[in-house]
Coordinates of C-alpha atoms and ligand atoms in Angstrom, one line a residue:
M19 CA -26.2 -4.0 2.8
R20 CA -24.0 -1.3 4.4
A21 CA -21.3 0.4 2.3
V22 CA -19.1 3.5 2.7
T23 CA -19.6 5.5 -0.4
V24 CA -18.3 8.8 -1.7
I25 CA -18.8 11.1 -4.7
P26 CA -15.3 11.3 -6.1
G27 CA -14.2 14.9 -6.8
S28 CA -16.5 16.3 -4.0
S29 CA -15.1 16.6 -0.5
G30 CA -17.2 15.8 2.5
T31 CA -19.5 13.4 0.6
A32 CA -18.5 10.1 2.3
R33 CA -21.3 8.4 4.1
L34 CA -22.4 5.0 5.3
D35 CA -25.1 4.0 2.8
E36 CA -27.6 1.3 2.3
V37 CA -26.8 -0.2 -1.1
A38 CA -27.9 -3.2 -3.3
E39 CA -26.0 -6.5 -3.1
P40 CA -22.9 -6.5 -5.3
E41 CA -23.5 -6.9 -9.1
V42 CA -23.0 -10.4 -10.5
G43 CA -20.8 -8.9 -13.2
L44 CA -18.1 -8.1 -10.6
G45 CA -17.3 -11.8 -10.3
S46 CA -18.5 -15.3 -9.3
V47 CA -17.0 -15.4 -5.8
V48 CA -19.1 -13.8 -3.1
V49 CA -17.2 -12.6 0.0
E50 CA -18.3 -11.4 3.4
T51 CA -16.1 -8.5 4.5
L52 CA -14.0 -8.9 7.7
A53 CA -11.9 -5.8 7.6
V54 CA -10.8 -3.0 5.3
G55 CA -7.7 -1.0 5.8
V56 CA -7.7 2.8 5.3
C57 CA -4.8 4.5 3.6
G58 CA -3.8 7.9 2.3
T59 CA -5.5 7.2 -1.0
D60 CA -8.8 6.7 0.7
V61 CA -8.4 10.0 2.6
E62 CA -7.6 11.8 -0.7
I63 CA -10.7 10.3 -2.3
A64 CA -12.8 11.4 0.6
S65 CA -11.4 14.8 0.4
G66 CA -12.4 15.1 -3.3
S67 CA -8.9 15.2 -4.8
Y68 CA -8.7 11.7 -6.3
G69 CA -10.9 8.9 -7.5
W70 CA -13.4 8.1 -10.2
P71 CA -16.9 6.6 -9.9
P72 CA -18.1 3.5 -11.9
P73 CA -19.3 4.6 -15.4
G74 CA -22.8 6.1 -15.2
K75 CA -22.8 6.2 -11.4
E76 CA -22.4 9.2 -9.1
R77 CA -21.0 7.3 -6.0
L78 CA -18.1 4.9 -5.5
I79 CA -17.9 2.3 -2.8
L80 CA -14.6 3.1 -1.1
G81 CA -11.9 0.7 0.1
H82 CA -9.1 -1.3 -1.6
E83 CA -7.2 -2.9 1.3
S84 CA -9.5 -5.9 1.7
L85 CA -9.9 -9.0 3.8
G86 CA -13.0 -11.2 3.6
R87 CA -14.4 -14.7 4.0
V88 CA -15.7 -16.6 1.1
V89 CA -19.5 -17.3 1.4
D90 CA -20.1 -18.5 -2.1
P91 CA -17.0 -19.7 -4.0
G92 CA -18.8 -20.5 -7.3
P93 CA -16.5 -22.4 -9.6
S94 CA -13.3 -20.8 -8.3
G95 CA -11.8 -23.7 -6.4
L96 CA -12.0 -21.7 -3.2
A97 CA -13.9 -23.1 -0.3
V98 CA -16.6 -21.6 1.9
G99 CA -14.8 -20.0 4.8
D100 CA -11.5 -19.3 3.0
N101 CA -10.0 -15.9 3.8
V102 CA -9.3 -13.9 0.7
V103 CA -7.9 -10.5 -0.3
G104 CA -9.0 -8.9 -3.5
I105 CA -6.4 -7.7 -6.1
V106 CA -7.0 -3.9 -6.6
R107 CA -6.2 -3.3 -10.3
R108 CA -7.8 -4.6 -13.5
P109 CA -6.1 -4.4 -16.9
D110 CA -7.2 -1.8 -19.4
P111 CA -9.5 -3.2 -22.1
V112 CA -7.3 -2.5 -25.1
P113 CA -5.1 -4.1 -23.6
C114 CA -1.7 -2.5 -23.6
A115 CA 1.2 -5.0 -23.8
N116 CA 1.8 -4.9 -20.1
C117 CA -1.8 -5.5 -19.2
A118 CA -1.9 -8.3 -21.8
V119 CA 0.8 -10.2 -20.0
G120 CA -0.6 -9.7 -16.5
E121 CA 1.6 -6.8 -15.6
F122 CA -1.3 -4.4 -15.2
D123 CA 0.6 -2.6 -12.4
M124 CA 2.7 -1.3 -15.3
C125 CA -0.3 -0.3 -17.5
T126 CA 1.0 2.1 -20.2
N127 CA -2.2 3.8 -21.4
G128 CA -3.9 4.7 -18.2
G129 CA -7.0 2.7 -19.1
Y130 CA -6.7 0.4 -16.1
T131 CA -9.4 0.4 -13.4
E132 CA -9.0 -0.1 -9.6
R133 CA -11.4 -1.4 -7.0
G134 CA -12.4 1.4 -4.6
I135 CA -10.3 4.0 -6.5
K136 CA -10.9 4.1 -10.2
Q137 CA -14.2 3.2 -11.8
I138 CA -15.0 -0.1 -9.9
N139 CA -16.7 -0.3 -6.5
G140 CA -14.4 -1.2 -3.6
F141 CA -14.5 -3.4 -0.6
M142 CA -15.9 -1.2 2.2
A143 CA -19.2 -3.0 2.2
D144 CA -20.8 -5.9 4.0
R145 CA -20.2 -8.1 0.9
W146 CA -18.3 -7.9 -2.4
R147 CA -17.9 -10.1 -5.4
I148 CA -14.7 -10.8 -7.2
E149 CA -13.4 -12.8 -10.2
P150 CA -11.7 -16.0 -9.1
E151 CA -8.3 -14.9 -10.7
Y152 CA -8.3 -11.7 -8.6
A153 CA -9.1 -13.4 -5.3
V154 CA -5.9 -14.3 -3.3
K155 CA -6.3 -16.8 -0.6
V156 CA -4.5 -15.9 2.6
D157 CA -3.2 -18.1 5.4
E158 CA -6.0 -18.5 8.0
S159 CA -3.5 -18.2 10.8
L160 CA -2.9 -14.6 9.9
G161 CA -6.5 -13.8 10.9
E162 CA -7.1 -10.1 10.8
L163 CA -3.5 -9.4 9.8
G164 CA -4.4 -10.5 6.3
V165 CA -5.7 -7.0 5.8
L166 CA -2.1 -5.9 5.7
L167 CA -1.5 -7.9 2.5
E168 CA -2.4 -5.1 0.0
P169 CA 0.0 -2.5 1.4
T170 CA 2.6 -5.3 1.6
T171 CA 2.2 -6.0 -2.1
V172 CA 2.9 -2.4 -3.0
V173 CA 6.2 -2.6 -1.1
A174 CA 7.0 -6.1 -2.5
K175 CA 6.7 -4.7 -6.0
A176 CA 9.0 -1.7 -5.1
W177 CA 11.6 -4.1 -3.7
E178 CA 11.4 -6.4 -6.8
H179 CA 12.0 -3.4 -9.0
I180 CA 14.9 -2.2 -6.8
A181 CA 16.5 -5.6 -7.2
A182 CA 15.9 -5.6 -11.0
I183 CA 17.4 -2.1 -11.4
G184 CA 20.4 -3.2 -9.2
R185 CA 21.3 -5.8 -11.8
R186 CA 22.4 -3.0 -14.2
S187 CA 25.9 -3.2 -12.7
F188 CA 28.0 -4.9 -10.1
W189 CA 26.2 -3.9 -6.9
E190 CA 26.5 -5.0 -3.3
P191 CA 24.0 -2.9 -1.4
S192 CA 24.0 -2.9 2.4
T193 CA 22.6 0.3 3.8
V194 CA 18.9 0.9 3.3
L195 CA 17.2 4.2 4.2
I196 CA 13.4 4.3 4.6
V197 CA 12.0 7.8 4.7
G198 CA 8.6 7.9 6.5
A199 CA 7.5 5.3 9.2
G200 CA 3.9 4.9 8.1
P201 CA 2.5 1.5 7.1
I202 CA 4.4 1.5 3.8
G203 CA 7.6 2.6 5.4
L204 CA 7.4 0.1 8.1
L205 CA 6.6 -2.7 5.7
A206 CA 9.4 -1.6 3.5
A207 CA 11.7 -1.8 6.5
L208 CA 10.4 -5.3 7.3
I209 CA 11.3 -6.5 3.8
G210 CA 14.7 -4.7 4.0
V211 CA 15.5 -6.6 7.2
Q212 CA 14.2 -9.9 5.8
Y213 CA 16.7 -9.3 2.9
G214 CA 19.5 -8.8 5.4
G215 CA 20.1 -5.1 4.9
D216 CA 21.4 -2.6 7.5
V217 CA 18.0 -0.7 7.7
H218 CA 17.5 2.8 8.9
V219 CA 14.1 4.5 9.2
L220 CA 13.6 8.3 9.3
D221 CA 10.4 9.9 10.6
R222 CA 9.4 13.1 12.3
V223 CA 8.1 11.6 15.6
T224 CA 10.6 11.1 18.4
S225 CA 8.7 8.7 20.6
G226 CA 5.9 6.2 20.6
R227 CA 5.1 3.1 18.6
K228 CA 7.0 4.0 15.4
P229 CA 10.5 4.0 17.0
E230 CA 9.6 0.9 19.0
L231 CA 8.5 -1.0 16.0
V232 CA 11.7 0.0 14.1
E233 CA 13.9 -1.1 16.9
A234 CA 12.0 -4.3 17.3
L235 CA 12.9 -5.2 13.7
G236 CA 16.5 -4.8 14.5
A237 CA 16.6 -1.6 12.4
T238 CA 17.7 1.9 13.5
Y239 CA 15.3 4.7 14.0
H240 CA 16.1 8.4 13.3
S241 CA 14.4 11.7 13.5
G242 CA 15.7 15.1 12.5
P243 CA 17.2 16.4 9.2
L244 CA 18.1 13.7 6.7
P245 CA 21.5 15.4 5.7
E246 CA 22.6 15.2 9.4
L247 CA 22.2 11.4 9.7
G248 CA 25.6 10.9 8.1
L249 CA 24.2 8.0 6.1
H250 CA 25.0 7.1 2.5
P251 CA 22.4 4.6 1.6
D252 CA 22.7 2.2 -1.3
I253 CA 18.9 1.9 -1.4
V254 CA 16.3 4.5 -0.4
V255 CA 12.6 3.8 -0.2
E256 CA 11.0 7.3 0.0
C257 CA 7.4 7.0 1.4
T258 CA 6.4 10.7 2.0
G259 CA 6.4 12.3 -1.4
V260 CA 7.8 15.5 0.2
A261 CA 10.0 17.2 -2.4
H262 CA 12.8 18.3 -0.2
L263 CA 13.1 14.8 1.3
V264 CA 13.4 13.3 -2.2
R265 CA 16.2 15.8 -3.0
D266 CA 17.9 15.2 0.4
A267 CA 17.7 11.4 -0.2
A268 CA 19.4 11.7 -3.6
E269 CA 22.0 14.0 -2.1
A270 CA 22.8 11.5 0.7
A271 CA 22.7 8.4 -1.5
A272 CA 25.9 6.5 -2.2
P273 CA 27.2 6.3 -5.8
G274 CA 25.3 3.7 -7.7
A275 CA 22.3 3.9 -5.4
V276 CA 18.7 3.1 -6.2
V277 CA 16.1 5.6 -4.9
C278 CA 12.5 4.3 -5.0
L279 CA 9.7 6.8 -4.6
T280 CA 6.4 5.3 -3.3
G281 CA 4.7 8.5 -1.9
V282 CA 2.9 10.8 -4.2
G283 CA 4.0 14.4 -4.1
S284 CA 2.7 16.5 -1.2
P285 CA 3.2 20.2 -1.1
E286 CA 6.7 21.4 -0.2
A287 CA 7.1 21.6 3.6
P288 CA 8.6 24.8 4.8
G289 CA 12.2 24.1 5.8
P290 CA 15.5 23.5 4.2
G291 CA 14.4 24.4 0.7
S292 CA 16.4 23.2 -2.3
R293 CA 19.8 22.5 -1.1
S294 CA 20.7 19.9 -3.7
N295 CA 20.5 19.6 -7.4
L296 CA 18.7 16.4 -8.3
A297 CA 20.1 16.2 -11.8
T298 CA 23.7 16.7 -10.6
D299 CA 23.3 14.1 -7.9
A300 CA 21.7 11.6 -10.2
V301 CA 24.2 12.0 -13.1
L302 CA 27.4 12.2 -11.1
K303 CA 26.5 9.3 -8.9
N304 CA 24.8 7.0 -11.5
L305 CA 21.6 7.1 -9.4
V306 CA 18.4 5.6 -10.5
V307 CA 15.4 7.5 -9.0
F308 CA 12.2 5.8 -9.9
G309 CA 8.6 5.6 -8.9
S310 CA 6.5 2.5 -8.1
V311 CA 2.8 2.0 -7.8
N312 CA 0.3 -0.8 -7.4
A313 CA 1.1 -4.5 -7.7
N314 CA 0.3 -7.5 -9.8
R315 CA -0.6 -11.1 -8.8
R316 CA 3.1 -12.1 -8.4
H317 CA 3.5 -9.4 -5.8
Y318 CA 0.5 -10.7 -3.9
Y319 CA 2.3 -14.0 -3.7
R320 CA 5.5 -12.4 -2.5
G321 CA 3.6 -10.1 -0.1
A322 CA 1.9 -13.2 1.5
Q323 CA 5.4 -14.8 1.9
V324 CA 6.7 -11.6 3.7
L325 CA 3.7 -11.6 6.1
A326 CA 4.0 -15.4 6.7
K327 CA 7.7 -14.9 7.7
A328 CA 7.1 -11.9 9.9
D329 CA 6.6 -11.8 13.7
R330 CA 2.9 -11.8 14.3
S331 CA 3.0 -9.6 17.4
W332 CA 5.0 -7.1 15.4
L333 CA 2.5 -7.1 12.6
T334 CA -0.4 -6.8 15.1
Q335 CA 1.1 -3.5 16.4
L336 CA 0.9 -2.0 12.9
I337 CA -2.9 -1.9 13.4
T338 CA -3.4 1.0 15.8
R339 CA -7.2 1.5 15.6
R340 CA -10.1 -0.7 14.7
V341 CA -13.4 1.1 14.1
P342 CA -16.9 -0.1 13.1
P343 CA -18.3 1.0 9.8
E344 CA -20.6 3.4 11.5
A345 CA -17.5 5.4 12.6
F346 CA -15.9 5.4 9.2
D347 CA -15.4 9.2 9.4
T348 CA -13.1 8.8 12.4
A349 CA -11.1 6.2 10.4
L350 CA -10.7 8.7 7.5
S351 CA -9.2 11.4 9.8
R352 CA -5.7 10.9 10.9
E353 CA -4.6 10.8 14.6
P354 CA -1.0 11.5 15.5
D355 CA -0.2 7.9 16.6
D356 CA -2.0 6.2 13.8
I357 CA -0.2 3.6 11.7
K358 CA -2.9 1.4 10.1
V359 CA -6.5 2.0 10.9
V360 CA -9.0 -0.6 9.8
L361 CA -12.8 -0.7 9.5
E362 CA -14.0 -3.9 11.1
F363 CA -17.1 -5.3 9.4
A364 CA -17.1 -8.8 11.1
H365 CA -14.8 -10.7 13.4
A366 CA -11.8 -12.4 11.7
Ligands
LIG8 C1 -3.1 1.6 -3.9 C2 -2.7 1.1 -5.2 C3 -3.1 2.1 -6.3 C4 -2.7 3.5 -6.0 C5 -3.1 4.5 -7.0 C6 -2.7 3.0 -3.7 O1 -3.2 3.5 -2.5 O2 -2.5 0.8 -2.9 O3 -3.2 -0.2 -5.5 O4 -2.6 1.7 -7.6 O5 -3.2 3.9 -4.7 O6 -4.4 4.6 -7.3

């Protein structure tokens, strides 16, 4: 079968391979791939700066944003033809206390594994296998949009933690600032609007689909320097990882705000430099600045609710390019108007 594979740690090694059928040990459910989303993590793995192959192997099958159709459910209770998404992370074998209770997204010893990222083959292949408890059935009516579930779970977890942190004191948040209008930022804005927030989204681009999608949500789009927006958000979801934007967000944040970081650090962009002092802002304003990664099964449930409630035509516009597996390299290189690019293996 076809699979997009890569040698983690070596740039330029991604290729469309012919590989053996998935190993039985990966799970009793056999799934035919419909679509696989591409995200920044995949680009990083393909560029050699992230990722780990399965033990004893040189190459890793890429892909963690899955959508597939069950071809053999085994004893899972799923039916042939069900659409499913695979959970990405597996608990560490020790296991740590968090992994032991199913909160593997909070693994404390780093021994977790991740499909398509860390030591387990991913989903960019004609077929994959999965353990029944890591296969999440998605509403058939979502069709191809089911491929948006995994990134939605990442944001659903971030929002759950924001709410949990907010319970530390009396808190009535209203203004939400999302920094970065990529898929994670736009899905974070969707959830913010569903929660009834006054949502603002900041990105570099000044025209095109991103501003339109933000306005269509009933949120407000901004470009330009963050300090000049005049906003004092109660909640910030930072999706770029750019250091000066993190500092700017903390400086603008209202007292008692919660600032959630979802983007891994990227090199400091030339520009405003360090205007603010993160420690001073955080202390004097009782801020919580925290990071959020991955998602557990509870967040897949929540993410599916978010997608079910969302406007389908809005979600459809998040997918800006669909490419066949043969053109995987074009999917791994970013184009200016890209939001979510998916590899289409079969028709949803
Ligand atoms: C994935 C997460 C994963 C993280 C770090 C993200 O792109 O969505 O599931 O935990 O990368 O590997």
